[in-house]
Amino acid sequence: MTAIDFVHWSNKFAIWADNYRKTLRSRPVRPNVQPGDISSQLPVSAPETPESMENIFKDFEDKILPGITHWQHPGFFAYFPANATPVSILAEQLCNAIAAQCMLWQTSPAATELETVTLDWLRQAVGLPAKFTGVIQDSASSATLAAVLTMRERALAWQGNTEGLQSNKQIRIYASDKAHTSIDRAIWISGIGSDNLVRIPVNGELGSMDIDDLKDAINKDREAGFTPAGIIANVGATSIGSTDQIKDVATVAGSENLYLHVDAAWAGSAMICPEFRHLWAGVEKADSVVFNPHKWLGVQFDCSAHYIREPEALVKTLAIQPEYLKTHGKDGFVNYSEWSVPLGRRFRALKLWFVLRAYGLEHLRTMIRNHVSWSMNLANRLDSEPDFELTSKPVLSLFAFRYVPKGTIEAELEDINQKLLNNINDDGRIYLTQTKIGGMFMIRFQAGSVETTEADVKLAGDIICELARNPV
Ligand SMILES: *Cc1c(COP(=O)(O)O)cnc(C)c1O
């Protein structure tokens, strides 16, 4: 390979990264580019001969960076956060250098054992009982797929992997109609089919699955000859934070002998604060739970914490042991690749370990409490403005609103709010996204960036009001 000055570039990138973080506020959160603007600047084929690092880096700065959405920007209030503390970034630098494949215990014993230890720290931190064992998945989508496959195999007496889904048993899975699309995809990929995902309507202030409807659906399905296999419950669903009553759902799952998986992808990180745990009361009765430290705990993507009450069922579903993957002459270890769909695994535990140690739980709790209270203040402010309306009550740091200027009629509001959202995002100081509930268009707000301050959230309120009342 061509020699490059590794130390020179590595140092240069460290200085670049520091400056990047410090200048985030001066950049538009979402780039103002059109589809094709970036790719049209790039050659259509790879070079035959080496190019200099100077040129490559210059193109990175000139052509790539202007097309980046800055997720670590303090004005990032869109979607859900994908926050990254500086310590997490540093840990990833070490992982990059080591570049280990951590699929089996023996392919990096320390990676496996650190994963076991840090996930147990995190389990205690969020108040899950000791009977839960954790594994780091690349994403909540993967954890939910693993859970759905486990539901399927359990319901098919562990024959599905060999016989396929030809048996007469038509499996049914239940979730609220606010569940994330990762659940739909898990149902597709597992071969269960979206017709067999039964959507239960929600009610109540938190948007919880109607328990009677859930019971009815299960009973009707049994009578019709279907095989109910599992329930997926939400804690803080993506659109407006809909949250199921886990305790009640778990009671149904228990009496119906169904597997219960809890998707707390975003909200789960907040459970390091005991005062928020009422949101998932009853979670100890679930069979598995997933949440993403890569969303709101300062541990950058990818780090999804998947806790399982009986890992044996998961391993029975996913493990496959050809001779070339066996470890002879040792026992008393786990091979985490048997707990997930992909074989290959990055060394993900290191950044979690660094973050938990460098900040400590108290500091992380303060970060989350700040996000929640700043966001709540903004919700209260918009609620008190005569021309704004809160369209969803805050759940942790998430709420939705719309602009309702005097004299407008309902039919005009979607257009007005879509234009307001476009103006806000073209302005570039903050970034927000939208959702629709029951046909009503609304703008979402969530605070979760590690760089966000109280002043940033206040400024967001000023920008929203200013651009609503004086559209550009
Ligand atoms: C973000 C999110 C997911 C998907 O998370 P990935 O880690 O990106 O797969 C699933 N469920 C909910 C509720 C989410 O907010």
Tab-separated table of C-alpha atoms and ligand atoms in Angstrom:
chain	number	residue	atom	x	y	z
A	1	MET	CA	0.000	0.000	0.000
A	2	THR	CA	1.066	3.580	-0.557
A	3	ALA	CA	2.657	5.039	2.536
A	4	ILE	CA	0.787	7.925	4.077
A	5	ASP	CA	1.891	9.981	7.025
A	6	PHE	CA	-0.483	8.400	9.518
A	7	VAL	CA	0.557	10.534	12.485
A	8	HIS	CA	0.323	13.788	10.528
A	9	TRP	CA	-3.198	13.087	9.263
A	10	SER	CA	-4.422	11.592	12.466
A	11	ASN	CA	-3.339	14.715	14.382
A	12	LYS	CA	-4.765	16.971	11.720
A	13	PHE	CA	-8.128	15.218	11.923
A	14	ALA	CA	-8.161	15.543	15.716
A	15	ILE	CA	-7.636	19.291	15.402
A	16	TRP	CA	-10.222	19.434	12.637
A	17	ALA	CA	-12.752	17.558	14.814
A	18	ASP	CA	-12.214	19.929	17.728
A	19	ASN	CA	-12.717	22.946	15.491
A	20	TYR	CA	-15.753	21.328	13.866
A	21	ARG	CA	-17.465	20.896	17.227
A	22	LYS	CA	-16.600	24.440	18.259
A	23	THR	CA	-17.975	25.998	15.072
A	24	LEU	CA	-21.189	23.995	14.838
A	25	ARG	CA	-23.364	26.992	15.688
A	26	SER	CA	-22.063	28.887	12.656
A	27	ARG	CA	-23.196	26.165	10.238
A	28	PRO	CA	-26.748	25.587	8.961
A	29	VAL	CA	-28.067	22.497	10.766
A	30	ARG	CA	-29.522	21.083	7.552
A	31	PRO	CA	-27.613	21.874	4.369
A	32	ASN	CA	-29.443	23.834	1.734
A	33	VAL	CA	-28.746	21.495	-1.205
A	34	GLN	CA	-30.808	19.799	-3.893
A	35	PRO	CA	-30.733	16.064	-4.707
A	36	GLY	CA	-27.703	15.374	-6.926
A	37	ASP	CA	-25.801	18.530	-5.895
A	38	ILE	CA	-23.104	16.489	-4.158
A	39	SER	CA	-22.829	13.478	-6.464
A	40	SER	CA	-22.642	15.685	-9.570
A	41	GLN	CA	-19.349	17.089	-8.283
A	42	LEU	CA	-17.739	13.638	-8.058
A	43	PRO	CA	-16.032	11.574	-10.785
A	44	VAL	CA	-18.138	8.669	-12.033
A	45	SER	CA	-15.346	6.070	-11.603
A	46	ALA	CA	-12.606	5.375	-9.060
A	47	PRO	CA	-9.076	6.606	-9.887
A	48	GLU	CA	-6.572	4.069	-11.288
A	49	THR	CA	-3.608	5.705	-9.563
A	50	PRO	CA	-3.117	7.101	-6.046
A	51	GLU	CA	-4.302	10.583	-5.200
A	52	SER	CA	-2.719	12.652	-2.477
A	53	MET	CA	-4.305	12.886	0.962
A	54	GLU	CA	-4.156	16.680	0.543
A	55	ASN	CA	-6.492	16.459	-2.448
A	56	ILE	CA	-8.789	13.925	-0.865
A	57	PHE	CA	-9.096	15.997	2.296
A	58	LYS	CA	-9.630	19.202	0.335
A	59	ASP	CA	-12.524	17.556	-1.523
A	60	PHE	CA	-13.929	16.364	1.777
A	61	GLU	CA	-13.998	19.941	3.037
A	62	ASP	CA	-15.165	21.523	-0.237
A	63	LYS	CA	-17.591	18.941	-1.602
A	64	ILE	CA	-18.733	16.632	1.173
A	65	LEU	CA	-19.019	18.814	4.256
A	66	PRO	CA	-21.440	21.289	2.613
A	67	GLY	CA	-23.828	18.362	2.146
A	68	ILE	CA	-23.743	17.142	5.747
A	69	THR	CA	-26.646	17.485	8.185
A	70	HIS	CA	-25.053	18.340	11.520
A	71	TRP	CA	-26.588	15.960	14.027
A	72	GLN	CA	-24.366	17.258	16.836
A	73	HIS	CA	-25.472	20.852	16.204
A	74	PRO	CA	-26.966	22.489	19.319
A	75	GLY	CA	-29.926	23.533	17.134
A	76	PHE	CA	-30.758	19.964	16.107
A	77	PHE	CA	-34.310	19.410	17.359
A	78	ALA	CA	-35.521	17.141	14.544
A	79	TYR	CA	-36.414	13.394	14.572
A	80	PHE	CA	-34.789	11.945	17.675
A	81	PRO	CA	-31.238	12.796	18.724
A	82	ALA	CA	-28.211	10.715	17.760
A	83	ASN	CA	-25.982	12.438	20.245
A	84	ALA	CA	-22.245	11.887	20.564
A	85	THR	CA	-20.128	13.091	23.466
A	86	PRO	CA	-16.484	13.948	22.741
A	87	VAL	CA	-15.462	10.993	24.929
A	88	SER	CA	-17.504	8.608	22.790
A	89	ILE	CA	-15.745	9.941	19.691
A	90	LEU	CA	-12.349	9.377	21.316
A	91	ALA	CA	-13.253	5.798	22.225
A	92	GLU	CA	-14.292	5.183	18.628
A	93	GLN	CA	-10.870	6.415	17.493
A	94	LEU	CA	-9.295	3.592	19.478
A	95	CYS	CA	-11.764	1.060	18.056
A	96	ASN	CA	-10.991	2.311	14.568
A	97	ALA	CA	-7.313	1.762	15.167
A	98	ILE	CA	-7.811	-1.738	16.555
A	99	ALA	CA	-10.412	-2.651	13.886
A	100	ALA	CA	-11.289	-5.937	15.558
A	101	GLN	CA	-14.076	-8.318	14.512
A	102	CYS	CA	-15.780	-9.092	17.804
A	103	MET	CA	-18.141	-11.868	16.728
A	104	LEU	CA	-16.887	-14.567	19.122
A	105	TRP	CA	-15.372	-14.474	22.579
A	106	GLN	CA	-12.027	-15.611	21.211
A	107	THR	CA	-11.999	-13.114	18.353
A	108	SER	CA	-11.499	-10.471	21.086
A	109	PRO	CA	-12.076	-11.712	24.638
A	110	ALA	CA	-11.902	-8.192	26.094
A	111	ALA	CA	-14.577	-6.884	23.725
A	112	THR	CA	-16.982	-9.628	24.793
A	113	GLU	CA	-16.259	-9.317	28.495
A	114	LEU	CA	-16.415	-5.519	28.460
A	115	GLU	CA	-19.792	-5.780	26.720
A	116	THR	CA	-21.070	-8.061	29.493
A	117	VAL	CA	-19.782	-5.754	32.221
A	118	THR	CA	-20.907	-2.401	30.745
A	119	LEU	CA	-24.350	-3.697	29.857
A	120	ASP	CA	-24.771	-4.853	33.392
A	121	TRP	CA	-23.753	-1.377	34.626
A	122	LEU	CA	-26.316	0.115	32.300
A	123	ARG	CA	-28.973	-2.406	33.379
A	124	GLN	CA	-28.530	-1.280	36.976
A	125	ALA	CA	-28.497	2.365	35.912
A	126	VAL	CA	-31.939	2.116	34.289
A	127	GLY	CA	-33.343	-0.005	37.124
A	128	LEU	CA	-33.900	-3.286	35.276
A	129	PRO	CA	-33.757	-6.356	37.542
A	130	ALA	CA	-30.706	-8.636	37.561
A	131	LYS	CA	-32.542	-11.390	35.686
A	132	PHE	CA	-32.045	-9.367	32.481
A	133	THR	CA	-28.916	-9.993	30.431
A	134	GLY	CA	-27.778	-7.500	27.825
A	135	VAL	CA	-26.211	-7.526	24.387
A	136	ILE	CA	-25.300	-4.580	22.167
A	137	GLN	CA	-27.022	-4.643	18.794
A	138	ASP	CA	-26.219	-2.306	15.930
A	139	SER	CA	-29.720	-0.831	16.042
A	140	ALA	CA	-33.088	-1.117	17.740
A	141	SER	CA	-34.362	-2.443	14.417
A	142	SER	CA	-32.010	-5.431	14.732
A	143	ALA	CA	-33.009	-6.043	18.352
A	144	THR	CA	-36.693	-5.976	17.425
A	145	LEU	CA	-36.077	-8.317	14.494
A	146	ALA	CA	-34.292	-10.719	16.880
A	147	ALA	CA	-37.280	-10.486	19.266
A	148	VAL	CA	-39.803	-11.157	16.495
A	149	LEU	CA	-37.786	-14.156	15.281
A	150	THR	CA	-37.737	-15.463	18.854
A	151	MET	CA	-41.538	-15.008	19.111
A	152	ARG	CA	-41.945	-16.900	15.861
A	153	GLU	CA	-39.691	-19.805	16.852
A	154	ARG	CA	-41.220	-20.077	20.308
A	155	ALA	CA	-44.708	-20.255	18.784
A	156	LEU	CA	-43.575	-22.845	16.223
A	157	ALA	CA	-41.932	-25.084	18.864
A	158	TRP	CA	-38.512	-24.093	17.434
A	159	GLN	CA	-39.274	-25.659	14.040
A	160	GLY	CA	-39.605	-22.507	11.938
A	161	ASN	CA	-35.916	-22.210	11.086
A	162	THR	CA	-35.894	-25.715	9.618
A	163	GLU	CA	-39.390	-26.152	8.234
A	164	GLY	CA	-40.085	-22.577	7.220
A	165	LEU	CA	-43.573	-21.152	7.646
A	166	GLN	CA	-45.391	-23.919	5.755
A	167	SER	CA	-47.021	-25.228	8.929
A	168	ASN	CA	-50.714	-24.604	9.459
A	169	LYS	CA	-49.932	-22.228	12.264
A	170	GLN	CA	-50.507	-18.688	11.157
A	171	ILE	CA	-48.646	-16.514	13.594
A	172	ARG	CA	-50.035	-13.229	14.902
A	173	ILE	CA	-48.133	-10.367	16.535
A	174	TYR	CA	-49.772	-7.405	18.282
A	175	ALA	CA	-48.613	-3.795	18.529
A	176	SER	CA	-50.199	-0.386	18.882
A	177	ASP	CA	-50.995	1.613	15.778
A	178	LYS	CA	-48.267	4.044	16.889
A	179	ALA	CA	-45.487	1.425	16.724
A	180	HIS	CA	-42.308	2.210	14.790
A	181	THR	CA	-41.737	1.058	11.207
A	182	SER	CA	-38.910	-1.201	12.441
A	183	ILE	CA	-41.720	-3.456	13.701
A	184	ASP	CA	-43.343	-3.645	10.265
A	185	ARG	CA	-40.012	-4.541	8.742
A	186	ALA	CA	-39.287	-7.209	11.358
A	187	ILE	CA	-42.674	-8.736	10.509
A	188	TRP	CA	-41.864	-8.699	6.778
A	189	ILE	CA	-38.353	-10.085	7.153
A	190	SER	CA	-39.395	-12.838	9.559
A	191	GLY	CA	-41.855	-14.102	6.951
A	192	ILE	CA	-44.819	-13.524	9.249
A	193	GLY	CA	-46.329	-10.989	6.858
A	194	SER	CA	-47.858	-7.608	7.593
A	195	ASP	CA	-51.401	-9.019	7.425
A	196	ASN	CA	-50.511	-10.827	10.641
A	197	LEU	CA	-49.378	-7.728	12.507
A	198	VAL	CA	-52.494	-6.743	14.410
A	199	ARG	CA	-52.620	-3.002	15.083
A	200	ILE	CA	-54.373	-2.114	18.316
A	201	PRO	CA	-55.856	1.399	18.524
A	202	VAL	CA	-54.615	3.697	21.284
A	203	ASN	CA	-56.379	5.873	23.814
A	204	GLY	CA	-55.670	8.005	26.880
A	205	GLU	CA	-53.331	10.881	27.389
A	206	LEU	CA	-50.216	8.824	26.621
A	207	GLY	CA	-51.588	7.104	23.514
A	208	SER	CA	-51.622	3.592	25.025
A	209	MET	CA	-52.875	0.388	23.420
A	210	ASP	CA	-56.440	-0.257	24.457
A	211	ILE	CA	-56.124	-3.309	26.695
A	212	ASP	CA	-59.655	-4.586	26.041
A	213	ASP	CA	-59.099	-4.287	22.308
A	214	LEU	CA	-55.839	-6.185	22.725
A	215	LYS	CA	-57.550	-9.014	24.624
A	216	ASP	CA	-60.403	-9.096	22.108
A	217	ALA	CA	-58.023	-9.292	19.178
A	218	ILE	CA	-56.137	-12.196	20.751
A	219	ASN	CA	-59.350	-14.075	21.578
A	220	LYS	CA	-60.787	-13.564	18.111
A	221	ASP	CA	-57.554	-14.741	16.556
A	222	ARG	CA	-57.491	-17.917	18.657
A	223	GLU	CA	-61.105	-18.641	17.705
A	224	ALA	CA	-60.249	-18.120	14.039
A	225	GLY	CA	-57.403	-20.643	14.321
A	226	PHE	CA	-54.466	-18.213	14.320
A	227	THR	CA	-51.495	-18.622	16.640
A	228	PRO	CA	-50.852	-15.513	18.750
A	229	ALA	CA	-47.089	-15.349	19.369
A	230	GLY	CA	-46.134	-12.018	20.892
A	231	ILE	CA	-46.779	-8.376	21.700
A	232	ILE	CA	-44.546	-5.388	21.020
A	233	ALA	CA	-45.161	-2.449	23.355
A	234	ASN	CA	-43.990	1.169	22.989
A	235	VAL	CA	-42.378	3.446	25.492
A	236	GLY	CA	-41.986	6.845	23.824
A	237	ALA	CA	-42.890	6.027	20.220
A	238	THR	CA	-41.323	8.139	17.508
A	239	SER	CA	-44.126	10.367	16.302
A	240	ILE	CA	-45.364	12.004	19.546
A	241	GLY	CA	-44.037	9.686	22.269
A	242	SER	CA	-47.009	7.307	22.561
A	243	THR	CA	-46.485	4.983	25.502
A	244	ASP	CA	-48.258	1.747	26.352
A	245	GLN	CA	-49.181	0.693	29.884
A	246	ILE	CA	-46.487	-1.966	30.124
A	247	LYS	CA	-47.865	-3.417	33.351
A	248	ASP	CA	-51.280	-4.093	31.814
A	249	VAL	CA	-49.822	-5.338	28.549
A	250	ALA	CA	-47.536	-7.681	30.515
A	251	THR	CA	-50.524	-9.086	32.403
A	252	VAL	CA	-52.187	-9.947	29.085
A	253	ALA	CA	-48.948	-11.411	27.731
A	254	GLY	CA	-48.561	-13.506	30.892
A	255	SER	CA	-52.085	-14.926	30.891
A	256	GLU	CA	-51.999	-15.586	27.133
A	257	ASN	CA	-48.469	-17.052	27.217
A	258	LEU	CA	-47.219	-14.498	24.692
A	259	TYR	CA	-43.718	-13.100	24.361
A	260	LEU	CA	-43.513	-9.387	25.245
A	261	HIS	CA	-40.905	-7.106	23.656
A	262	VAL	CA	-40.659	-3.436	24.700
A	263	ASP	CA	-39.456	-0.844	22.188
A	264	ALA	CA	-38.098	2.075	24.228
A	265	ALA	CA	-35.527	3.022	21.582
A	266	TRP	CA	-35.488	6.719	22.456
A	267	ALA	CA	-37.107	6.986	25.911
A	268	GLY	CA	-35.152	4.132	27.515
A	269	SER	CA	-32.040	6.262	28.082
A	270	ALA	CA	-34.089	8.613	30.280
A	271	MET	CA	-34.707	5.720	32.689
A	272	ILE	CA	-31.330	6.457	34.294
A	273	CYS	CA	-33.449	9.108	36.083
A	274	PRO	CA	-35.720	7.297	38.568
A	275	GLU	CA	-38.440	9.954	38.290
A	276	PHE	CA	-39.138	8.945	34.660
A	277	ARG	CA	-39.414	5.187	35.278
A	278	HIS	CA	-43.192	5.379	35.780
A	279	LEU	CA	-43.291	5.556	31.969
A	280	TRP	CA	-42.224	1.922	31.735
A	281	ALA	CA	-43.685	0.601	34.996
A	282	GLY	CA	-44.010	-3.164	34.670
A	283	VAL	CA	-41.040	-3.503	32.302
A	284	GLU	CA	-39.544	-6.147	34.601
A	285	LYS	CA	-42.260	-8.517	33.330
A	286	ALA	CA	-41.203	-8.119	29.676
A	287	ASP	CA	-39.244	-10.827	27.869
A	288	SER	CA	-37.005	-8.278	26.167
A	289	VAL	CA	-36.425	-4.541	26.036
A	290	VAL	CA	-34.444	-2.385	23.653
A	291	PHE	CA	-33.211	1.173	23.988
A	292	ASN	CA	-30.561	3.177	22.202
A	293	PRO	CA	-27.708	4.802	24.120
A	294	HIS	CA	-26.886	5.988	20.574
A	295	LYS	CA	-29.928	8.211	20.712
A	296	TRP	CA	-29.833	10.042	23.998
A	297	LEU	CA	-26.975	8.871	26.214
A	298	GLY	CA	-24.059	10.452	24.398
A	299	VAL	CA	-22.789	7.122	23.029
A	300	GLN	CA	-22.726	7.560	19.302
A	301	PHE	CA	-24.252	5.249	16.724
A	302	ASP	CA	-24.111	2.274	16.808
A	303	CYS	CA	-24.972	1.199	20.333
A	304	SER	CA	-28.362	-0.332	20.947
A	305	ALA	CA	-28.860	-1.977	24.357
A	306	HIS	CA	-30.981	-5.117	24.095
A	307	TYR	CA	-31.959	-6.772	27.392
A	308	ILE	CA	-33.370	-10.267	27.463
A	309	ARG	CA	-34.902	-12.219	30.319
A	310	GLU	CA	-34.147	-15.662	28.840
A	311	PRO	CA	-31.240	-15.425	26.423
A	312	GLU	CA	-31.535	-19.206	25.853
A	313	ALA	CA	-34.635	-18.633	23.691
A	314	LEU	CA	-32.813	-15.998	21.628
A	315	VAL	CA	-29.727	-18.187	21.210
A	316	LYS	CA	-31.895	-21.172	20.288
A	317	THR	CA	-33.397	-18.961	17.566
A	318	LEU	CA	-30.228	-17.389	16.176
A	319	ALA	CA	-27.182	-19.503	17.025
A	320	ILE	CA	-25.516	-21.554	14.356
A	321	GLN	CA	-22.232	-23.292	14.997
A	322	PRO	CA	-20.285	-24.589	12.028
A	323	GLU	CA	-16.927	-26.166	12.883
A	324	TYR	CA	-15.002	-23.103	11.696
A	325	LEU	CA	-16.679	-20.937	14.353
A	326	LYS	CA	-16.206	-23.317	17.289
A	327	THR	CA	-13.900	-22.480	20.180
A	328	HIS	CA	-12.405	-25.669	21.535
A	329	GLY	CA	-10.915	-26.219	24.946
A	330	LYS	CA	-12.605	-23.297	26.744
A	331	ASP	CA	-15.942	-22.702	28.354
A	332	GLY	CA	-17.659	-20.123	30.543
A	333	PHE	CA	-17.936	-17.471	27.832
A	334	VAL	CA	-20.547	-16.108	25.436
A	335	ASN	CA	-20.301	-15.614	21.690
A	336	TYR	CA	-22.447	-12.561	21.145
A	337	SER	CA	-22.838	-13.228	17.434
A	338	GLU	CA	-25.233	-15.994	18.535
A	339	TRP	CA	-27.463	-13.269	19.992
A	340	SER	CA	-27.863	-11.220	16.823
A	341	VAL	CA	-28.696	-11.521	13.128
A	342	PRO	CA	-25.312	-10.430	11.662
A	343	LEU	CA	-22.227	-12.536	12.384
A	344	GLY	CA	-19.709	-9.688	12.350
A	345	ARG	CA	-19.679	-7.243	15.235
A	346	ARG	CA	-17.885	-3.994	15.914
A	347	PHE	CA	-16.261	-3.307	19.271
A	348	ARG	CA	-19.156	-1.205	20.564
A	349	ALA	CA	-18.762	-1.598	24.316
A	350	LEU	CA	-15.649	0.578	24.530
A	351	LYS	CA	-17.446	3.862	23.861
A	352	LEU	CA	-20.177	2.960	26.348
A	353	TRP	CA	-17.528	2.186	28.974
A	354	PHE	CA	-15.688	5.454	28.290
A	355	VAL	CA	-18.886	7.516	28.449
A	356	LEU	CA	-20.178	5.933	31.663
A	357	ARG	CA	-16.795	6.457	33.332
A	358	ALA	CA	-15.864	9.885	32.000
A	359	TYR	CA	-19.216	11.507	32.816
A	360	GLY	CA	-20.635	9.304	35.543
A	361	LEU	CA	-24.335	8.603	35.838
A	362	GLU	CA	-25.048	11.798	37.778
A	363	HIS	CA	-23.772	13.978	34.948
A	364	LEU	CA	-25.733	12.003	32.346
A	365	ARG	CA	-28.887	12.318	34.460
A	366	THR	CA	-28.374	16.080	34.593
A	367	MET	CA	-28.068	16.227	30.804
A	368	ILE	CA	-31.345	14.356	30.319
A	369	ARG	CA	-33.162	16.322	33.040
A	370	ASN	CA	-32.030	19.572	31.413
A	371	HIS	CA	-33.272	18.500	27.994
A	372	VAL	CA	-36.618	17.545	29.491
A	373	SER	CA	-37.096	20.745	31.471
A	374	TRP	CA	-35.906	23.105	28.707
A	375	SER	CA	-38.206	21.400	26.267
A	376	MET	CA	-41.089	21.601	28.746
A	377	ASN	CA	-40.449	25.344	29.136
A	378	LEU	CA	-40.640	25.818	25.397
A	379	ALA	CA	-43.864	23.790	25.232
A	380	ASN	CA	-45.353	26.019	27.949
A	381	ARG	CA	-44.244	29.151	26.146
A	382	LEU	CA	-45.793	28.094	22.826
A	383	ASP	CA	-48.917	26.980	24.651
A	384	SER	CA	-49.270	30.445	26.158
A	385	GLU	CA	-48.852	32.266	22.827
A	386	PRO	CA	-52.304	33.110	21.429
A	387	ASP	CA	-51.437	31.980	17.892
A	388	PHE	CA	-49.796	28.633	18.721
A	389	GLU	CA	-51.354	25.371	19.813
A	390	LEU	CA	-49.722	22.395	21.518
A	391	THR	CA	-50.911	19.353	19.578
A	392	SER	CA	-49.276	16.761	21.813
A	393	LYS	CA	-48.446	16.896	25.479
A	394	PRO	CA	-44.721	16.682	26.228
A	395	VAL	CA	-43.414	13.154	26.796
A	396	LEU	CA	-39.937	13.648	28.269
A	397	SER	CA	-38.315	16.151	25.878
A	398	LEU	CA	-40.705	15.602	22.940
A	399	PHE	CA	-43.832	17.551	22.015
A	400	ALA	CA	-45.627	18.775	18.906
A	401	PHE	CA	-47.278	22.066	18.058
A	402	ARG	CA	-48.741	24.052	15.207
A	403	TYR	CA	-49.169	27.686	14.294
A	404	VAL	CA	-52.810	28.761	14.255
A	405	PRO	CA	-52.914	32.424	13.266
A	406	LYS	CA	-56.104	34.311	13.998
A	407	GLY	CA	-58.727	34.126	11.273
A	408	THR	CA	-57.473	30.928	9.623
A	409	ILE	CA	-59.602	27.854	9.039
A	410	GLU	CA	-58.577	24.225	9.667
A	411	ALA	CA	-58.186	23.472	5.954
A	412	GLU	CA	-55.429	26.103	5.634
A	413	LEU	CA	-53.356	25.005	8.591
A	414	GLU	CA	-51.378	22.191	6.995
A	415	ASP	CA	-50.131	24.501	4.277
A	416	ILE	CA	-49.290	27.272	6.737
A	417	ASN	CA	-47.376	24.931	9.008
A	418	GLN	CA	-45.571	23.146	6.181
A	419	LYS	CA	-44.392	26.559	4.921
A	420	LEU	CA	-43.370	27.574	8.432
A	421	LEU	CA	-41.363	24.354	8.793
A	422	ASN	CA	-39.644	24.921	5.438
A	423	ASN	CA	-38.800	28.495	6.422
A	424	ILE	CA	-37.384	27.386	9.772
A	425	ASN	CA	-35.198	24.725	8.172
A	426	ASP	CA	-34.022	26.944	5.307
A	427	ASP	CA	-33.076	29.580	7.884
A	428	GLY	CA	-30.565	27.024	9.186
A	429	ARG	CA	-30.221	27.992	12.843
A	430	ILE	CA	-32.418	25.122	14.004
A	431	TYR	CA	-33.798	21.957	12.443
A	432	LEU	CA	-37.284	20.548	13.101
A	433	THR	CA	-39.378	17.785	11.509
A	434	GLN	CA	-43.084	17.092	11.202
A	435	THR	CA	-45.606	14.364	11.875
A	436	LYS	CA	-49.285	13.735	11.217
A	437	ILE	CA	-51.736	12.390	13.776
A	438	GLY	CA	-55.284	11.623	12.689
A	439	GLY	CA	-54.664	13.653	9.541
A	440	MET	CA	-53.452	16.705	11.496
A	441	PHE	CA	-50.104	18.080	10.357
A	442	MET	CA	-47.891	19.193	13.262
A	443	ILE	CA	-44.301	20.213	13.927
A	444	ARG	CA	-42.264	18.087	16.346
A	445	PHE	CA	-39.731	19.393	18.811
A	446	GLN	CA	-37.268	17.371	20.893
A	447	ALA	CA	-34.098	18.432	22.669
A	448	GLY	CA	-31.268	15.893	22.952
A	449	SER	CA	-27.948	17.198	21.616
A	450	VAL	CA	-25.080	17.170	24.096
A	451	GLU	CA	-24.078	20.677	22.929
A	452	THR	CA	-27.571	22.165	23.365
A	453	THR	CA	-27.905	24.798	26.114
A	454	GLU	CA	-30.932	26.413	27.713
A	455	ALA	CA	-30.232	29.498	25.586
A	456	ASP	CA	-30.378	27.370	22.420
A	457	VAL	CA	-33.837	26.111	23.331
A	458	LYS	CA	-34.997	29.660	24.118
A	459	LEU	CA	-33.571	30.840	20.812
A	460	ALA	CA	-35.495	28.040	19.085
A	461	GLY	CA	-38.688	29.489	20.561
A	462	ASP	CA	-37.758	32.967	19.297
A	463	ILE	CA	-36.988	31.642	15.810
A	464	ILE	CA	-40.260	29.691	15.640
A	465	CYS	CA	-42.329	32.737	16.676
A	466	GLU	CA	-40.388	35.158	14.491
A	467	LEU	CA	-40.640	33.074	11.307
A	468	ALA	CA	-44.300	32.218	11.954
A	469	ARG	CA	-45.331	35.855	12.350
A	470	ASN	CA	-43.023	37.310	9.701
A	471	PRO	CA	-42.833	34.639	6.998
A	472	VAL	CA	-40.006	35.121	4.501
B	1	LIG	C1	-35.340	5.283	16.502
B	1	LIG	C2	-36.369	4.284	16.827
B	1	LIG	C3	-36.263	2.965	16.369
B	1	LIG	C4	-35.180	2.525	15.408
B	1	LIG	O1	-33.927	2.643	15.958
B	1	LIG	P1	-32.644	2.171	15.119
B	1	LIG	O2	-31.617	1.987	16.183
B	1	LIG	O3	-32.338	3.268	14.185
B	1	LIG	O4	-33.009	0.925	14.432
B	1	LIG	C5	-37.202	2.049	16.778
B	1	LIG	N1	-38.220	2.405	17.589
B	1	LIG	C6	-38.364	3.670	18.033
B	1	LIG	C7	-39.500	3.991	18.945
B	1	LIG	C8	-37.450	4.639	17.662
B	1	LIG	O5	-37.589	5.888	18.107
